[in-house]
Amino acid sequence: MYFCPVAYEMVIGLEVHVQLRTRAKVFAPEAVTFGERPNTYISPISLGYPGTLPVLGKACVEAAIKLGLALGCEIPERFYFSRKNYFYPDLPKGYQITQEAAPIAKNGLLHVRLPSGEKVPIRILRLQLEEDTGKSLHDQDPFYTLLDYNRAGIGLIEIVSAPDIRSPEIAMAYVAQIRRLVRFLSISDGNMEEGSLRCDANISVRPVGSTTFGTRVEIKNLNSISALGKAIAYEFERQVRLIEAGEAVRQETRTWDGEVTLPLREKETADDYRYFPEPDLPPVAVHPAWKAQIAAELPELPEVLFDRLVEKEGLFPDEAVLIVEDLPYAVYFKALVEAGLPVKRAANWLNGPIRAHLNATATRMEDFPIPPAQIAALDTLVQEGLVSLNAAREVLFPALLEDPAADPKTLAETKGLLLVQDETLLRQWADTVLAQNPDKVQAYLAGKTGLLGFLVGQVVKLSQGKADPRRVSAYLQARLTKADKPA
Ligand code: ADP
Ligand code: MG
């Protein structure tokens, strides 16, 4: 890191765009798609033909209210749309319908949880509902830029944070948390690579202790959370060097190319856009009963679930993070618990064999074949000492993947995995192993208690896997303290 005598701090405000996964576009009837043949999901409205009129989709409004409520925002009783005028080929109308003076939600607060567990409050200034633009394709033809309007008019929510963020780590955690939230609310895929979650970073620097803000630079084209962190770190250092060299930071929009930020254009000001209220759409009243109904339908939010799992249920943060990362995981986890599994065992199954299977076969959680009740039944066999955990994970779990409706206990029987319950037989096996290993027994009694695992292993081996390691262990421990003490 570049050495500089004055301590500077970074001031960051983020604009996150969430692409809504509603059935139809926000002001037009055609379907919301991704990766389809260019210009096959278009209409006169999204192509901006003269004389067409937008019609506001209720699903987009509800998604925005949901997200606003989940971010602790006020939902004003009335909102309306504005026109943001600018010319660009991906915007055939020559203006974007967005919100300015009267957004759908405002004045929220997000407690951003850092990997250390610390929580940092970041204020949310506002949420605005707007339409996406088409896509310019610069790499399909050597001479021309081509245009795909399938994306034009898809609903977007822009979440604008206050300039409260002070480090790349907080910025990254903020975006990760919003991504989790939109997935939990089932309003967006939140996929940064595919562009269904996009983020612009505004960054300025100032001497530590200063109460005024420096000139901000806006960085675009951040297509991953790690790119966001790197771009902020780079831009901070660039601005500090400029100031230290006695130069001014220019207010501009820059782009991140993976290594450095580069100038893109001079920053437009609000005046350049000639905002005015959208005359083709009436203001919308949000009736308190409607708002209350949407609030009542909110699921348990990921951060609430995380806190509950760690603080009340005793999971490690690393385990809980995996569960709250994605809604289908959380749903499956809750179903395991409802089927009777203790929280810790549910987490072990989900984060262990289930996750390993999904990763190995590139299967989505939604398509995982074994019903939660079957995993619970399997685990019950282990808890009752009928099969070993090892057999359950290594043999019965794969068998259930093959035949998800099979009865786990019958499977254990047919595969000869039921543990021997007969105490006399267990003792015979254990005593045989003790007799065969007098040296190990002596060493154990002399204090090398780690040898217990070896002895248990020998018994299980002798029994051909039919002895319950937990019962063998208990028996050996009791047996080896009483008798056989060296003289
Ligand atoms: P624009 O229309 O220029 O994108 P917005 O109001 O939508 O403006 O977004 C402004 C963003 O810039 C907000 O996230 C805000 O927190 C952030 N911001 C404003 N001033 C500064 C500053 N001096 N330094 C860093 N970020 C800032
Ligand atoms: Mg903006």
XYZ file of C-alpha atoms in Angstrom, residues 23-404:
382
model
C -43.825 -12.946 -15.286
C -44.265 -9.769 -17.332
C -42.209 -6.625 -17.814
C -42.996 -3.636 -15.619
C -44.958 -1.564 -18.159
C -45.456 -4.096 -20.983
C -47.030 -7.549 -21.215
C -44.203 -9.660 -22.704
C -42.363 -12.262 -20.656
C -39.243 -11.643 -18.613
C -36.519 -13.922 -20.051
C -32.787 -14.410 -19.999
C -30.541 -15.783 -22.733
C -33.307 -16.110 -25.354
C -32.873 -15.322 -29.059
C -32.433 -11.533 -29.388
C -35.553 -9.451 -29.999
C -38.075 -12.255 -29.508
C -39.629 -10.875 -26.288
C -40.503 -7.376 -27.398
C -43.621 -5.297 -28.017
C -44.478 -1.877 -29.395
C -44.409 -0.615 -25.787
C -40.907 -1.801 -24.959
C -39.689 -0.674 -28.383
C -41.021 2.800 -27.635
C -43.328 3.119 -30.650
C -45.154 6.443 -30.765
C -48.681 6.285 -29.448
C -48.157 3.321 -27.119
C -48.869 3.688 -23.450
C -47.270 1.954 -20.458
C -49.414 -0.066 -18.053
C -47.979 -0.601 -14.576
C -47.666 -4.255 -13.482
C -48.928 -4.943 -9.994
C -46.419 -7.759 -9.358
C -43.496 -5.343 -9.737
C -45.062 -2.910 -7.309
C -45.608 -5.678 -4.774
C -42.011 -6.867 -5.175
C -40.744 -3.346 -4.501
C -42.960 -2.931 -1.445
C -41.781 -6.312 -0.129
C -38.143 -5.373 -0.525
C -38.781 -1.926 0.932
C -40.392 -3.435 4.010
C -37.585 -5.998 4.361
C -35.083 -3.123 4.291
C -36.946 -1.286 7.035
C -38.195 1.476 4.745
C -41.206 3.711 5.021
C -43.707 3.059 2.257
C -45.312 6.409 1.459
C -49.043 6.365 0.811
C -48.514 7.635 -2.713
C -45.769 7.289 -5.273
C -45.409 8.292 -8.868
C -43.028 7.856 -11.770
C -40.712 10.321 -13.469
C -39.092 10.542 -16.860
C -35.338 10.564 -17.031
C -34.461 11.886 -20.456
C -31.337 10.806 -22.282
C -30.458 9.426 -25.673
C -28.895 6.036 -26.120
C -29.662 3.301 -28.657
C -30.609 0.770 -25.980
C -33.367 3.154 -24.824
C -35.655 3.553 -27.827
C -38.165 5.923 -26.160
C -35.442 8.452 -25.425
C -36.362 8.389 -21.748
C -36.437 5.887 -18.921
C -39.489 5.629 -16.723
C -38.049 5.752 -13.235
C -38.720 7.484 -9.949
C -37.228 10.604 -8.547
C -39.266 12.868 -6.310
C -41.726 10.272 -4.980
C -40.113 6.819 -4.746
C -41.955 3.690 -3.681
C -39.921 3.297 -0.453
C -37.463 5.429 1.499
C -35.478 5.879 4.714
C -34.578 2.291 5.448
C -31.741 0.706 7.382
C -29.710 -2.424 6.762
C -27.537 -3.938 9.484
C -24.680 -5.322 7.450
C -23.072 -8.360 9.069
C -19.326 -8.654 8.490
C -17.510 -12.010 8.433
C -16.231 -11.142 11.935
C -19.842 -11.048 13.162
C -19.776 -7.284 13.686
C -22.858 -5.440 12.413
C -22.663 -2.069 10.695
C -25.819 -0.001 10.162
C -26.086 1.406 6.624
C -28.935 3.761 5.837
C -31.008 3.196 2.718
C -32.026 6.485 1.155
C -34.660 5.155 -1.214
C -35.930 2.353 -3.448
C -37.134 3.266 -6.883
C -39.034 1.153 -9.355
C -37.933 1.609 -12.948
C -37.522 -0.135 -16.288
C -34.397 -1.824 -17.594
C -32.836 -0.850 -20.918
C -32.073 -3.058 -23.895
C -28.622 -4.494 -24.350
C -25.937 -3.270 -26.748
C -23.912 -6.140 -28.193
C -20.495 -4.830 -29.153
C -18.801 -8.141 -29.837
C -21.085 -9.852 -32.371
C -20.152 -7.983 -35.522
C -16.831 -6.428 -36.572
C -18.399 -3.156 -37.735
C -21.708 -2.692 -35.990
C -23.062 -2.604 -32.479
C -26.175 -4.785 -32.410
C -29.153 -4.265 -30.138
C -31.219 -6.782 -28.224
C -34.420 -5.390 -26.718
C -35.516 -8.531 -24.846
C -34.334 -6.851 -21.642
C -35.924 -3.472 -22.416
C -38.712 -2.788 -19.957
C -37.986 -5.528 -17.420
C -38.743 -4.219 -13.919
C -35.799 -3.025 -11.869
C -35.594 -1.833 -8.314
C -32.765 0.543 -7.596
C -31.661 0.585 -3.968
C -29.701 3.701 -3.092
C -27.632 3.639 0.077
C -26.517 6.674 2.031
C -22.776 7.363 1.822
C -22.321 5.433 5.075
C -19.988 2.683 3.862
C -16.354 3.026 4.936
C -14.522 -0.019 3.583
C -14.529 -2.496 0.691
C -15.404 -5.271 3.165
C -18.573 -3.496 4.273
C -19.516 -2.766 0.650
C -19.077 -6.418 -0.289
C -21.059 -7.676 2.707
C -23.811 -5.132 1.924
C -24.263 -6.434 -1.615
C -24.067 -10.078 -0.491
C -26.765 -9.377 2.063
C -29.048 -7.700 -0.467
C -28.529 -10.637 -2.804
C -29.591 -13.066 -0.077
C -32.573 -10.904 0.715
C -33.917 -10.703 -2.844
C -33.517 -14.457 -3.209
C -35.368 -15.085 0.047
C -38.139 -12.802 -1.101
C -38.209 -14.702 -4.439
C -38.228 -11.437 -6.367
C -34.949 -11.882 -8.277
C -32.261 -14.434 -9.113
C -29.721 -11.981 -7.716
C -27.150 -13.273 -10.180
C -24.366 -10.737 -10.738
C -22.747 -12.643 -13.624
C -26.014 -12.703 -15.562
C -26.758 -9.125 -14.598
C -29.900 -9.705 -12.569
C -28.099 -7.918 -9.720
C -25.966 -4.938 -10.701
C -24.100 -2.483 -8.599
C -22.541 0.950 -9.102
C -20.182 2.287 -6.463
C -19.838 5.962 -5.623
C -16.623 6.714 -3.846
C -14.890 9.773 -2.463
C -12.093 10.253 0.038
C -11.510 12.733 2.828
C -9.008 13.254 5.634
C -9.993 11.304 8.737
C -11.929 13.618 11.041
C -13.293 15.782 8.232
C -17.049 16.261 8.273
C -17.522 17.309 4.650
C -17.486 14.982 1.675
C -14.970 14.962 -1.146
C -15.853 14.835 -4.848
C -17.331 11.473 -5.778
C -16.522 9.185 -8.637
C -19.066 6.619 -9.817
C -17.738 3.212 -10.873
C -19.741 1.026 -13.236
C -19.382 -2.467 -14.695
C -18.801 -4.247 -11.415
C -19.951 -7.744 -12.273
C -19.043 -9.585 -9.102
C -18.717 -8.904 -5.419
C -14.967 -9.350 -5.533
C -14.733 -6.895 -8.447
C -16.597 -4.391 -6.266
C -14.070 -4.799 -3.444
C -11.069 -4.525 -5.741
C -12.422 -1.513 -7.628
C -13.078 0.389 -4.399
C -9.596 -0.352 -3.049
C -8.027 0.750 -6.339
C -10.111 3.902 -6.619
C -9.414 4.927 -3.025
C -5.698 4.810 -3.634
C -6.003 6.650 -6.957
C -7.935 9.498 -5.340
C -5.560 9.752 -2.377
C -2.572 9.980 -4.722
C -4.281 12.751 -6.710
C -5.029 14.761 -3.596
C -1.542 14.254 -2.219
C -0.148 15.491 -5.538
C -2.220 18.646 -5.133
C -4.644 17.748 -7.930
C -8.422 17.716 -7.795
C -10.575 14.600 -8.121
C -12.885 15.081 -11.117
C -16.530 14.187 -10.716
C -16.894 11.510 -13.353
C -18.154 8.053 -14.177
C -15.439 5.429 -14.459
C -15.446 1.800 -15.459
C -13.673 -1.175 -13.859
C -11.717 -3.284 -16.324
C -10.595 -5.947 -13.871
C -7.343 -4.188 -12.988
C -7.903 -0.446 -12.882
C -10.694 2.119 -13.097
C -10.785 4.105 -16.350
C -12.670 7.273 -17.258
C -15.973 6.548 -19.043
C -17.711 9.903 -19.185
C -18.204 13.082 -17.252
C -20.811 12.640 -14.566
C -24.213 13.904 -15.610
C -26.067 15.993 -13.081
C -29.787 15.701 -12.363
C -30.357 18.816 -14.514
C -28.992 17.038 -17.564
C -31.785 14.499 -17.327
C -34.643 17.013 -17.239
C -36.668 14.892 -14.865
C -40.400 15.509 -14.850
C -43.417 13.520 -13.639
C -44.367 10.762 -16.094
C -47.583 11.981 -17.737
C -48.603 8.541 -19.069
C -48.931 6.923 -15.638
C -51.130 8.171 -12.819
C -49.771 8.368 -9.269
C -50.340 5.174 -7.297
C -51.962 5.072 -3.865
C -50.686 2.382 -1.506
C -53.594 1.508 0.718
C -52.518 0.641 4.298
C -54.451 -2.654 4.086
C -52.493 -3.655 0.965
C -49.218 -2.791 2.676
C -50.237 -4.770 5.768
C -51.135 -7.773 3.648
C -47.745 -7.729 1.904
C -45.999 -7.352 5.268
C -47.889 -10.338 6.641
C -46.720 -12.482 3.736
C -42.986 -11.772 4.227
C -40.994 -14.937 5.010
C -38.549 -15.114 7.915
C -35.708 -12.943 6.611
C -32.249 -14.458 6.184
C -30.583 -12.311 8.852
C -33.316 -13.092 11.365
C -32.875 -16.802 10.628
C -29.078 -16.470 10.900
C -29.284 -14.807 14.312
C -31.741 -17.402 15.531
C -29.553 -20.318 14.390
C -26.395 -18.911 15.968
C -27.744 -17.285 19.115
C -30.577 -19.630 20.055
C -29.753 -22.923 18.367
C -26.001 -22.947 18.911
C -24.845 -23.411 15.301
C -21.448 -22.043 14.309
C -21.690 -18.937 12.113
C -19.995 -20.872 9.281
C -22.732 -23.500 9.376
C -25.539 -20.956 9.609
C -24.197 -18.913 6.680
C -24.533 -21.915 4.378
C -28.144 -22.391 5.406
C -29.232 -18.777 4.959
C -27.297 -18.286 1.726
C -30.170 -19.426 -0.438
C -33.898 -19.794 0.069
C -34.206 -23.434 -1.117
C -31.546 -24.451 1.425
C -33.333 -22.645 4.199
C -36.638 -24.184 3.166
C -35.160 -27.696 3.160
C -33.432 -27.074 6.477
C -36.683 -25.957 8.081
C -38.444 -29.016 6.670
C -35.791 -31.277 8.237
C -36.340 -29.631 11.597
C -40.091 -29.905 11.210
C -39.662 -33.602 10.410
C -38.121 -33.979 13.854
C -34.378 -33.548 13.386
C -32.547 -31.532 16.028
C -31.125 -28.336 14.482
C -27.512 -29.444 14.712
C -28.162 -32.790 13.027
C -30.256 -31.121 10.331
C -27.343 -28.750 9.647
C -24.905 -31.668 9.519
C -26.960 -33.540 6.925
C -27.607 -30.461 4.831
C -24.083 -29.045 4.897
C -22.461 -32.487 4.689
C -23.714 -35.264 2.412
C -26.554 -33.305 0.794
C -24.370 -30.353 -0.207
C -21.605 -32.713 -1.371
C -24.101 -34.550 -3.583
C -25.490 -31.315 -5.063
C -21.990 -30.047 -5.818
C -20.784 -33.329 -7.280
C -23.776 -33.667 -9.599
C -24.402 -29.958 -10.237
C -27.954 -30.392 -8.986
C -29.987 -27.507 -7.607
C -31.434 -27.822 -4.123
C -34.914 -27.525 -5.638
C -34.249 -30.728 -7.590
C -32.808 -32.743 -4.707
C -34.820 -35.987 -4.801
C -34.940 -37.187 -1.181
C -37.874 -35.788 0.825
C -36.863 -34.233 4.179
C -38.938 -36.802 6.092
C -36.792 -39.593 4.612
C -33.572 -37.943 5.816
C -35.184 -37.570 9.234
C -36.161 -41.271 9.236
C -32.617 -42.212 8.254
C -31.131 -40.109 11.014
C -33.517 -41.643 13.521
C -32.011 -45.063 12.750
C -28.607 -43.626 13.711
C -29.897 -41.951 16.853
C -31.551 -45.175 17.975
C -28.304 -47.068 17.486
C -29.766 -49.261 14.738
C -27.254 -48.273 12.059
C -23.911 -46.475 12.266
C -23.612 -42.889 11.085
C -21.015 -44.069 8.628
C -23.348 -46.641 7.068
C -26.147 -44.075 6.976
C -24.006 -41.526 5.140
C -22.018 -43.826 2.889
C -24.510 -46.572 1.999
C -28.093 -45.672 2.876
C -27.955 -42.045 1.726
C -26.763 -43.062 -1.774
C -29.403 -45.827 -1.776
C -32.090 -43.228 -1.057
C -30.783 -41.083 -3.902
C -31.495 -44.072 -6.165
C -34.884 -44.784 -4.649
C -36.087 -41.765 -2.662
